[in-house]
Coordinates of C-alpha atoms and ligand atoms in Angstrom, one line a residue:
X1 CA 33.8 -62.1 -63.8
X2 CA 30.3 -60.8 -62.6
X3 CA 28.6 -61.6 -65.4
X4 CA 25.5 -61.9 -63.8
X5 CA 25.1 -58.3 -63.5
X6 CA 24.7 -58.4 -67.1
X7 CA 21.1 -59.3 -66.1
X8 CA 20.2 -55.7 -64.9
X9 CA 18.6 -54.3 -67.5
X10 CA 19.7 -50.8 -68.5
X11 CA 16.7 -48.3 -67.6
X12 CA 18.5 -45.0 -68.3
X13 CA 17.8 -42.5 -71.3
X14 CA 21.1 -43.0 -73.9
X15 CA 20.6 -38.9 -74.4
X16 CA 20.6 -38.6 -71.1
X17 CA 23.3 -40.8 -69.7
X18 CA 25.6 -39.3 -72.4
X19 CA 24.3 -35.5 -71.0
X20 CA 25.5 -37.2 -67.5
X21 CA 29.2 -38.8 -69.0
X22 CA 30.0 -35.7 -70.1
X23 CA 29.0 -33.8 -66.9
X24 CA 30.9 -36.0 -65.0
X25 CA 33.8 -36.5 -67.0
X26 CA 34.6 -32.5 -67.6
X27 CA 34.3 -31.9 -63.7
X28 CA 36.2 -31.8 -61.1
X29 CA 35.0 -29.9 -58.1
X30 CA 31.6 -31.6 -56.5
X31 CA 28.9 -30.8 -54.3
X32 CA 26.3 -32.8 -53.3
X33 CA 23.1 -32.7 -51.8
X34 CA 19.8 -34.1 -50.5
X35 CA 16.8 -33.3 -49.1
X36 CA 15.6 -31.7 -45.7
X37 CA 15.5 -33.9 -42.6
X38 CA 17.8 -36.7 -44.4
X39 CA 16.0 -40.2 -44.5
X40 CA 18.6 -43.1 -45.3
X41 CA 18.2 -43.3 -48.4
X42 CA 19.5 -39.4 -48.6
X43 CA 22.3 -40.1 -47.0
X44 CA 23.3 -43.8 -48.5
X45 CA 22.7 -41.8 -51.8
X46 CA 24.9 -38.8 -50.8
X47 CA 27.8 -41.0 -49.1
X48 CA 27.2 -43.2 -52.0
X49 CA 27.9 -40.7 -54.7
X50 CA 30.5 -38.7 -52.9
X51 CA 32.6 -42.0 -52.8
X52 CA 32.0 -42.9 -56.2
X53 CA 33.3 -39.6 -57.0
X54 CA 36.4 -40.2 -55.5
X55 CA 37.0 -43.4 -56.7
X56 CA 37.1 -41.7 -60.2
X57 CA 39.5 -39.2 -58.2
X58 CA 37.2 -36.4 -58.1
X59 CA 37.1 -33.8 -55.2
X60 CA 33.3 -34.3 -54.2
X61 CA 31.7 -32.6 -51.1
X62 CA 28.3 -33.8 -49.3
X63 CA 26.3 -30.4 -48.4
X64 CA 23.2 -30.8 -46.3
X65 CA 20.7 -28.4 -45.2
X66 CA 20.1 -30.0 -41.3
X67 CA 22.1 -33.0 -40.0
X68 CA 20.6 -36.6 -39.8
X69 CA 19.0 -38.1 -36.9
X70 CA 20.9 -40.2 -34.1
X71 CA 18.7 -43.1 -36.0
X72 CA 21.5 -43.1 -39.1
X73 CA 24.5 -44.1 -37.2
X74 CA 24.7 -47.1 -38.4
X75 CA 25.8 -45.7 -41.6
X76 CA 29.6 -45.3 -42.0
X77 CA 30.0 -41.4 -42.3
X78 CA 26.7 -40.2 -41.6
X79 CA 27.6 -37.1 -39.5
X80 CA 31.6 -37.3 -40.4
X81 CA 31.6 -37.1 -44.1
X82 CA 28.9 -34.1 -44.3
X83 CA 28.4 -30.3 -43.7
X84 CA 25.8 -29.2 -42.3
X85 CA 24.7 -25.7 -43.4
X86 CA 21.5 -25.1 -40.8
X87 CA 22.0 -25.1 -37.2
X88 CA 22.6 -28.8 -36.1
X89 CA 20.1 -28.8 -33.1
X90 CA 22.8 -31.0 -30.8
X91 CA 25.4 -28.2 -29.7
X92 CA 27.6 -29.0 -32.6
X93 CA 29.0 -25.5 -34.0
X94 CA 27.2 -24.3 -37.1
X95 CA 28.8 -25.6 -40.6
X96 CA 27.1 -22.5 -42.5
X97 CA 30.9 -21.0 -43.7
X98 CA 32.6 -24.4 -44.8
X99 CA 28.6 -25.0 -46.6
X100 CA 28.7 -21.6 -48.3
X101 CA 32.4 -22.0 -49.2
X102 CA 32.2 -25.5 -50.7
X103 CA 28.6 -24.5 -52.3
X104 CA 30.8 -21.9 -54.3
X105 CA 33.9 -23.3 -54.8
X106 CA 32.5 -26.1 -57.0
X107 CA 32.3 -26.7 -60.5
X108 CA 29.3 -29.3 -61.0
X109 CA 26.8 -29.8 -58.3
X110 CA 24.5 -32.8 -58.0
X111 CA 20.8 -33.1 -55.9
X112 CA 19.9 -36.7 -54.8
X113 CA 16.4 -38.1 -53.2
X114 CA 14.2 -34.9 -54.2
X115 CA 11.7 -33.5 -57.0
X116 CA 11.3 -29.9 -56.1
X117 CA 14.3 -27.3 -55.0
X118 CA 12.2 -26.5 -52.0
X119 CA 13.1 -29.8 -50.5
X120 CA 16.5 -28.4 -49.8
X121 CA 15.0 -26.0 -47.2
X122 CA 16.9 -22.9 -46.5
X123 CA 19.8 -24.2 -48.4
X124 CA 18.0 -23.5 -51.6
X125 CA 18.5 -19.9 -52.5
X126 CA 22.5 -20.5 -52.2
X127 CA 22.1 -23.5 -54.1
X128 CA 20.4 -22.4 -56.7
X129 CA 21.7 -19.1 -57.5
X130 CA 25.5 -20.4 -57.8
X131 CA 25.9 -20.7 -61.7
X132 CA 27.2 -24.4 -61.9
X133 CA 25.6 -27.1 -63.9
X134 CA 23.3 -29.3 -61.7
X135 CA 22.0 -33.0 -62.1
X136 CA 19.2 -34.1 -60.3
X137 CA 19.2 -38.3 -59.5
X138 CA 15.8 -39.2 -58.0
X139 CA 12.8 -42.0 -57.4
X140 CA 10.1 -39.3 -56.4
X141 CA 7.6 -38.5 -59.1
X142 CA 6.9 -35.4 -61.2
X143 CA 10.2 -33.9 -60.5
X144 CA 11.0 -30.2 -61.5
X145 CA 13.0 -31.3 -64.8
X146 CA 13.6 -27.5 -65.5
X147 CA 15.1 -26.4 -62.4
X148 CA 18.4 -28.8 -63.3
X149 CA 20.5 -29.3 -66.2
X150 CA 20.1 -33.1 -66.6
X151 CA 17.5 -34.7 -64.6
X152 CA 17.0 -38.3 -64.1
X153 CA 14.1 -39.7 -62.8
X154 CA 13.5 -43.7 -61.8
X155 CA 9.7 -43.1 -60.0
X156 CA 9.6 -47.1 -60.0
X157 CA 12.9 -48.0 -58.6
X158 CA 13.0 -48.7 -54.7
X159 CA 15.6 -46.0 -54.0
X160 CA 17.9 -43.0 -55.0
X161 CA 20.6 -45.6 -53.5
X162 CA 19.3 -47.9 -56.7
X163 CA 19.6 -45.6 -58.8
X164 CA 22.9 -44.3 -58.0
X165 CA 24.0 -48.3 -58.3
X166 CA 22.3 -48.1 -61.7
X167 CA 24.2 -44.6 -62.7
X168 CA 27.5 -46.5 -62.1
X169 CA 26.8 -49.6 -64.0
X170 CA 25.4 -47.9 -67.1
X171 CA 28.5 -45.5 -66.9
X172 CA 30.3 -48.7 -67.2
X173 CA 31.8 -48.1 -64.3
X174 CA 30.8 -51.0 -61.9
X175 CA 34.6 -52.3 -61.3
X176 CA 34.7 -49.1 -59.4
X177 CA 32.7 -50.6 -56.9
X178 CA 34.0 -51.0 -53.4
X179 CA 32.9 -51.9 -49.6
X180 CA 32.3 -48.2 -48.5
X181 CA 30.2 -47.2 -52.0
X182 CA 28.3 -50.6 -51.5
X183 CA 27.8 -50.1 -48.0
X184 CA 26.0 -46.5 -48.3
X185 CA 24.4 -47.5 -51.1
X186 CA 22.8 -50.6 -49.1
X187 CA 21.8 -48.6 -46.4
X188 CA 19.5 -46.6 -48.6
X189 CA 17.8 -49.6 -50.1
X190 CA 17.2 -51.5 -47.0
X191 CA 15.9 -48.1 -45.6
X192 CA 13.6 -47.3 -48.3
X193 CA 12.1 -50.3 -48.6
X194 CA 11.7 -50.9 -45.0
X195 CA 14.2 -53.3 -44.1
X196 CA 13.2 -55.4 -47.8
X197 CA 9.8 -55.3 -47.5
X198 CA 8.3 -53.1 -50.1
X199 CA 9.1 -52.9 -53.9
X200 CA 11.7 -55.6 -53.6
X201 CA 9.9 -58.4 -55.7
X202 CA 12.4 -57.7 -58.7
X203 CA 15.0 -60.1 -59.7
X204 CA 17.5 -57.1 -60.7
X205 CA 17.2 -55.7 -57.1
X206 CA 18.9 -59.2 -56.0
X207 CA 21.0 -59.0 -58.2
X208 CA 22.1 -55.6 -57.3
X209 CA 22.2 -57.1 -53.5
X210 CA 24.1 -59.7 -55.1
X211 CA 26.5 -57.3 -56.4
X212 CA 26.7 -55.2 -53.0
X213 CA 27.5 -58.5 -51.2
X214 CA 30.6 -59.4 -53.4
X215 CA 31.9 -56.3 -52.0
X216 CA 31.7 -57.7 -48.5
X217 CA 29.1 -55.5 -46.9
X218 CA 28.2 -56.7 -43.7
X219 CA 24.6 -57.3 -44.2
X220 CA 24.0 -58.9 -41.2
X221 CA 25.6 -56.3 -38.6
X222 CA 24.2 -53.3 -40.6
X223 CA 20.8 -54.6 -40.0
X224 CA 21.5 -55.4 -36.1
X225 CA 23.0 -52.1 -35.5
X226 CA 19.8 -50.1 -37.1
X227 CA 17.4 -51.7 -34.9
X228 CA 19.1 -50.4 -32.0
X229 CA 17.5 -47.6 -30.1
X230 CA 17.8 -45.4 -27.5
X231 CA 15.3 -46.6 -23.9
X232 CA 13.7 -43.4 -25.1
X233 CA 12.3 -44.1 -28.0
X234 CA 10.5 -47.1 -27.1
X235 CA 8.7 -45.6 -23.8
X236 CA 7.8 -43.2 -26.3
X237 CA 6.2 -45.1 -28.6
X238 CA 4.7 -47.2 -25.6
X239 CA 3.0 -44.0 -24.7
X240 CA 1.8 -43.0 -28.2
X241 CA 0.5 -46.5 -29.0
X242 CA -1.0 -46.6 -25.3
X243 CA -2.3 -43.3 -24.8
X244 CA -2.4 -41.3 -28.5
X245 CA -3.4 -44.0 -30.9
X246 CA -7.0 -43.2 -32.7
X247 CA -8.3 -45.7 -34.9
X248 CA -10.9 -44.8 -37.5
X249 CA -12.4 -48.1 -38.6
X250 CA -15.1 -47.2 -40.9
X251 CA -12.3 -45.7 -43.0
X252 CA -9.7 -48.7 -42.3
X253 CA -7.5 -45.4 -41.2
X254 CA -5.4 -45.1 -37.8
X255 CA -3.6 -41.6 -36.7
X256 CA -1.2 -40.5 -33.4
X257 CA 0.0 -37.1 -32.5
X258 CA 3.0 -35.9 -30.9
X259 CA 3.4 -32.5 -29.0
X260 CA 6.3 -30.3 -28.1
X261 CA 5.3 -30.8 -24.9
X262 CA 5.6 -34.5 -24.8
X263 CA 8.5 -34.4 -26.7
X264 CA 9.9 -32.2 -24.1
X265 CA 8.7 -35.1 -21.7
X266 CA 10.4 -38.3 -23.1
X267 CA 13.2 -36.6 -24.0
X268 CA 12.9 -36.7 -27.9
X269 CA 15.8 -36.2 -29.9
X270 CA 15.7 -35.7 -34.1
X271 CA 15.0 -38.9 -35.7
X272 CA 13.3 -40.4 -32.6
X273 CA 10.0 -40.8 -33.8
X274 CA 11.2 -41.8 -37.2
X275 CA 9.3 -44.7 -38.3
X276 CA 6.2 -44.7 -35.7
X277 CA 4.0 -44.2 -38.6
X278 CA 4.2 -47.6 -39.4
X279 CA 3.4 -49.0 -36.5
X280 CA -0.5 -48.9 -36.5
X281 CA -0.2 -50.6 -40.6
X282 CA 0.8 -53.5 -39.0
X283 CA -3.3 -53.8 -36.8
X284 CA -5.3 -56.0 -38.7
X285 CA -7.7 -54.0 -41.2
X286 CA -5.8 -50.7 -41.3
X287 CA -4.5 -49.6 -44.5
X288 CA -3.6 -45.9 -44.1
X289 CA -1.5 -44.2 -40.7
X290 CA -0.8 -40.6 -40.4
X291 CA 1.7 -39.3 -37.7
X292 CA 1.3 -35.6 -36.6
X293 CA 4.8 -34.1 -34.9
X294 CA 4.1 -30.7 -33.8
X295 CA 7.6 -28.6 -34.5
X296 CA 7.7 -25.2 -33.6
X297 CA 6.3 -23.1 -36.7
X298 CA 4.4 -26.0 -38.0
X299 CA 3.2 -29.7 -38.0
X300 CA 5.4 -32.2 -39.5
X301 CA 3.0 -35.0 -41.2
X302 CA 3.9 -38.2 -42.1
X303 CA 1.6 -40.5 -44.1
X304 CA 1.5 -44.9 -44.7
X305 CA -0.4 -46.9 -46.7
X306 CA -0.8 -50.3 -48.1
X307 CA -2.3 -50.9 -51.7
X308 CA -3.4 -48.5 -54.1
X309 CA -4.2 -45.7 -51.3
X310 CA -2.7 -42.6 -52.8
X311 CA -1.4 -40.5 -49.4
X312 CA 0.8 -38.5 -52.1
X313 CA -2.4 -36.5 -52.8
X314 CA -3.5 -35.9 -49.5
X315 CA 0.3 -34.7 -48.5
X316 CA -0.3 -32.7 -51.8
X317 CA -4.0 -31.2 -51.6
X318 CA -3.5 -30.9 -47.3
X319 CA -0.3 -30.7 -45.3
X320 CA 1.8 -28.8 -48.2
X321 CA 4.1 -31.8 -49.5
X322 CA 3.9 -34.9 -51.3
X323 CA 6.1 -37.8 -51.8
X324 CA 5.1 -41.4 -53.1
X325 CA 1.9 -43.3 -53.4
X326 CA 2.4 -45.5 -50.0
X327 CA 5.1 -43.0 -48.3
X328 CA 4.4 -39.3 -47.8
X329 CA 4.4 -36.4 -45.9
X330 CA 4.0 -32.8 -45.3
X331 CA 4.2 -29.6 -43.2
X332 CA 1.2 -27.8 -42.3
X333 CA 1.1 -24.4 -41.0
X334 CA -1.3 -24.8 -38.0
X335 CA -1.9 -26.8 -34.6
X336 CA -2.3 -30.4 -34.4
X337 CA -5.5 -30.7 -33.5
X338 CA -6.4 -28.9 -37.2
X339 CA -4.3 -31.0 -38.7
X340 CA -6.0 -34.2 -37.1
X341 CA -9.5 -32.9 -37.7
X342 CA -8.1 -32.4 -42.2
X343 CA -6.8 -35.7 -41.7
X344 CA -10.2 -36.6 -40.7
X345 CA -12.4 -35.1 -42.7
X346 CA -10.8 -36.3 -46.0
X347 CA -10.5 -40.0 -45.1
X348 CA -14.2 -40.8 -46.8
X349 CA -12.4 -38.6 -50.5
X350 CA -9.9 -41.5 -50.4
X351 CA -12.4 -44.6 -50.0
X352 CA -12.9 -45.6 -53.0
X353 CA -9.1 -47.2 -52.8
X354 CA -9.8 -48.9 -49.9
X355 CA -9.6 -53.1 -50.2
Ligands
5GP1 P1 8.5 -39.1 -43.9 O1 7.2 -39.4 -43.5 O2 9.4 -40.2 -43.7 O3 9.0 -37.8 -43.4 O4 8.4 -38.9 -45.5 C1 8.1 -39.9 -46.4 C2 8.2 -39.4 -47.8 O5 7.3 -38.3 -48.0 C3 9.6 -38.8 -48.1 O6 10.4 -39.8 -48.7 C4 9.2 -37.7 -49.1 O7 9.1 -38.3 -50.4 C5 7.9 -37.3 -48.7 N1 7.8 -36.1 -47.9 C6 7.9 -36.0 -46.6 N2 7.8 -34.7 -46.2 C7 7.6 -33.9 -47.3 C8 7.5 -32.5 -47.5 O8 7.4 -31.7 -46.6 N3 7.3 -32.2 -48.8 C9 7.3 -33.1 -49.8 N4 7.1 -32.6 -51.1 N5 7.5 -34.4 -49.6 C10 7.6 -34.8 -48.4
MN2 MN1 14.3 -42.2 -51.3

């Protein structure tokens, strides 16, 4: 039976899954977490783990800073199965006691999706300073190894939600595998890679779909149902495209900017504009796409690109984040317009990876 998993090679450190078997095994009492404004892949990797947990018959908790976007609901448990410890933004009543409480009431906690304790927001302090043993599970690079007890890092796999398949495997724990784990765990990878588009050459991530499909995951509806949206959304991004596209040609670079007041206007909700940045990759020529969303204290930046283009740095050296080579972003303390006119300025820096 399954023997064709046999053909996903085992990538983890021995050292290091044996540091994980133990911390798994002499638990009991978990929290989870992931980063700041939850993509799908933080959640699938949260929901994911949370269910492993329990199919091992652990108490596991999911703890998240600020709740996911309207634009997750088509993952089983995306607003249900989590507290939220920062003001939810949609009239739901805070979560902050029930955060705190599970925070300390647990024995083992475990970070998913992020590479530097400051991702977790204003969670962080809380988390941090409770004295349990912490594992870190994560794709992004040059993660904060010293900040956690065992940290394992997979910078070239598609997804946390890989990972976390990978976790269970090499545990030797794969007949623990059921619908709802292989469900959330989907999510993530179809959401990282953009609906199977990128980093999804590798045999062994078919044969990890493979694997999620004997479990019966509805492949086909869970697609359907995440490319629903709200009318909303798409007048938005009519306008944007319409009105608020710029296109920089010499430097094969595109950029749009949303402001509180057009928010205000179309009605955005979180997680509307999730996703816009890739819209102008798809014109003909254009190999990096920034999206400016003005919040209140700051500029949320988001950054595409195809190839070798390395919009990590730029998140890194310019909007105060960072993130992977072709997916990044930021948050820049000062109006949009500044934060269009860096953007810019450093396109010529970055031409020598143009194609
Ligand atoms: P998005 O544009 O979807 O918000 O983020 C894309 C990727 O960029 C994320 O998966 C994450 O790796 C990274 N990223 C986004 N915002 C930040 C940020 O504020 N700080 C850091 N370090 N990385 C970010
Ligand atoms: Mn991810």
């Amino acid at each position: 039976m399954n023997s064709f998993i046999d053909y996903i090679p085992h990538i983890i450190a021995p050292e290091l899954l044996a540091q994980a078997r133990v911390f798994i095994d002499s638990h009991h009492k978990f929290v989870i977490t992931a980063h700041i404004s939850p993509d799908g892949d933080a959640i699938g990797s949260v929901l994911g783990m949370k269910q492993y947990l329990e199919a091992k018959g652990k108490e596991a908790t999911v703890v998240l800073n600020d709740a996911p976007g309207h634009n997750l609901s088509f993952i089983p448990g995306y607003r249900s199965d989590v507290i939220v410890y920062d003001n939810q933004n949609d009239g739901t009543p805070s979560q902050r006691d029930e955060a705190i409480r599970a925070i300390q009431q647990s024995d083992a906690m475990i970070c998913l999706d992020f590479n530097a304790v400051t991702r977790m927001g204003g969670m962080k302090d809380l988390w941090m300073s409770h004295p349990a043993p912490k594992l870190l599970l994560d794709h992004h690079l040059a993660p904060e190894a010293d900040q956690f007890d065992i940290c394992i890092s997979q910078p070239k796999l598609a997804a946390t939600c890989e990972l976390i398949y990978r976790f269970i495997l090499e545990l030797g724990d794969d007949h623990l595998l059921n619908k709802q784990i292989a469900t959330s765990l989907f999510c993530g990878l179809m959401t990282d890679t953009g609906w199977f588009i990128f980093n999804s050459n590798r045999p062994d991530f078919h044969l990890i779909m493979a694997r999620f499909m004997m479990e019966d995951v509805d492949r086909e509806n869970i697609i359907k149902e995440s490319q629903v949206i709200p009318e909303r959304k798409l007048r938005l991004l009519g306008y944007l495209i319409n009105q608020k596209l710029h296109i920089v040609r010499e430097h094969k670079a595109a950029y749009m900017s949303l402001s509180l007041s057009e928010c205000r206007r179309y009605g955005h909700q979180k997680g509307d504009s999730e996703g816009y940045v890739n819209e102008p990759l798809n014109i003909e020529g254009i190999q990096v796409s920034a999206f400016f969303r003005e919040e209140k204290n700051f500029v949320k930046v988001s950054l595409r690109s195809k190839g070798e283009y390395p919009v990590n740095l730029i998140a890194e050296k310019f909007f105060n984040g960072g993130g992977h080579r072709n997916a990044a972003g930021g948050e820049f303390l000062g109006s949009l317009q500044q934060a269009e006119a860096i953007f810019v300025k450093v396109l010529p820096l970055f031409d020598k990876y143009l194609q």
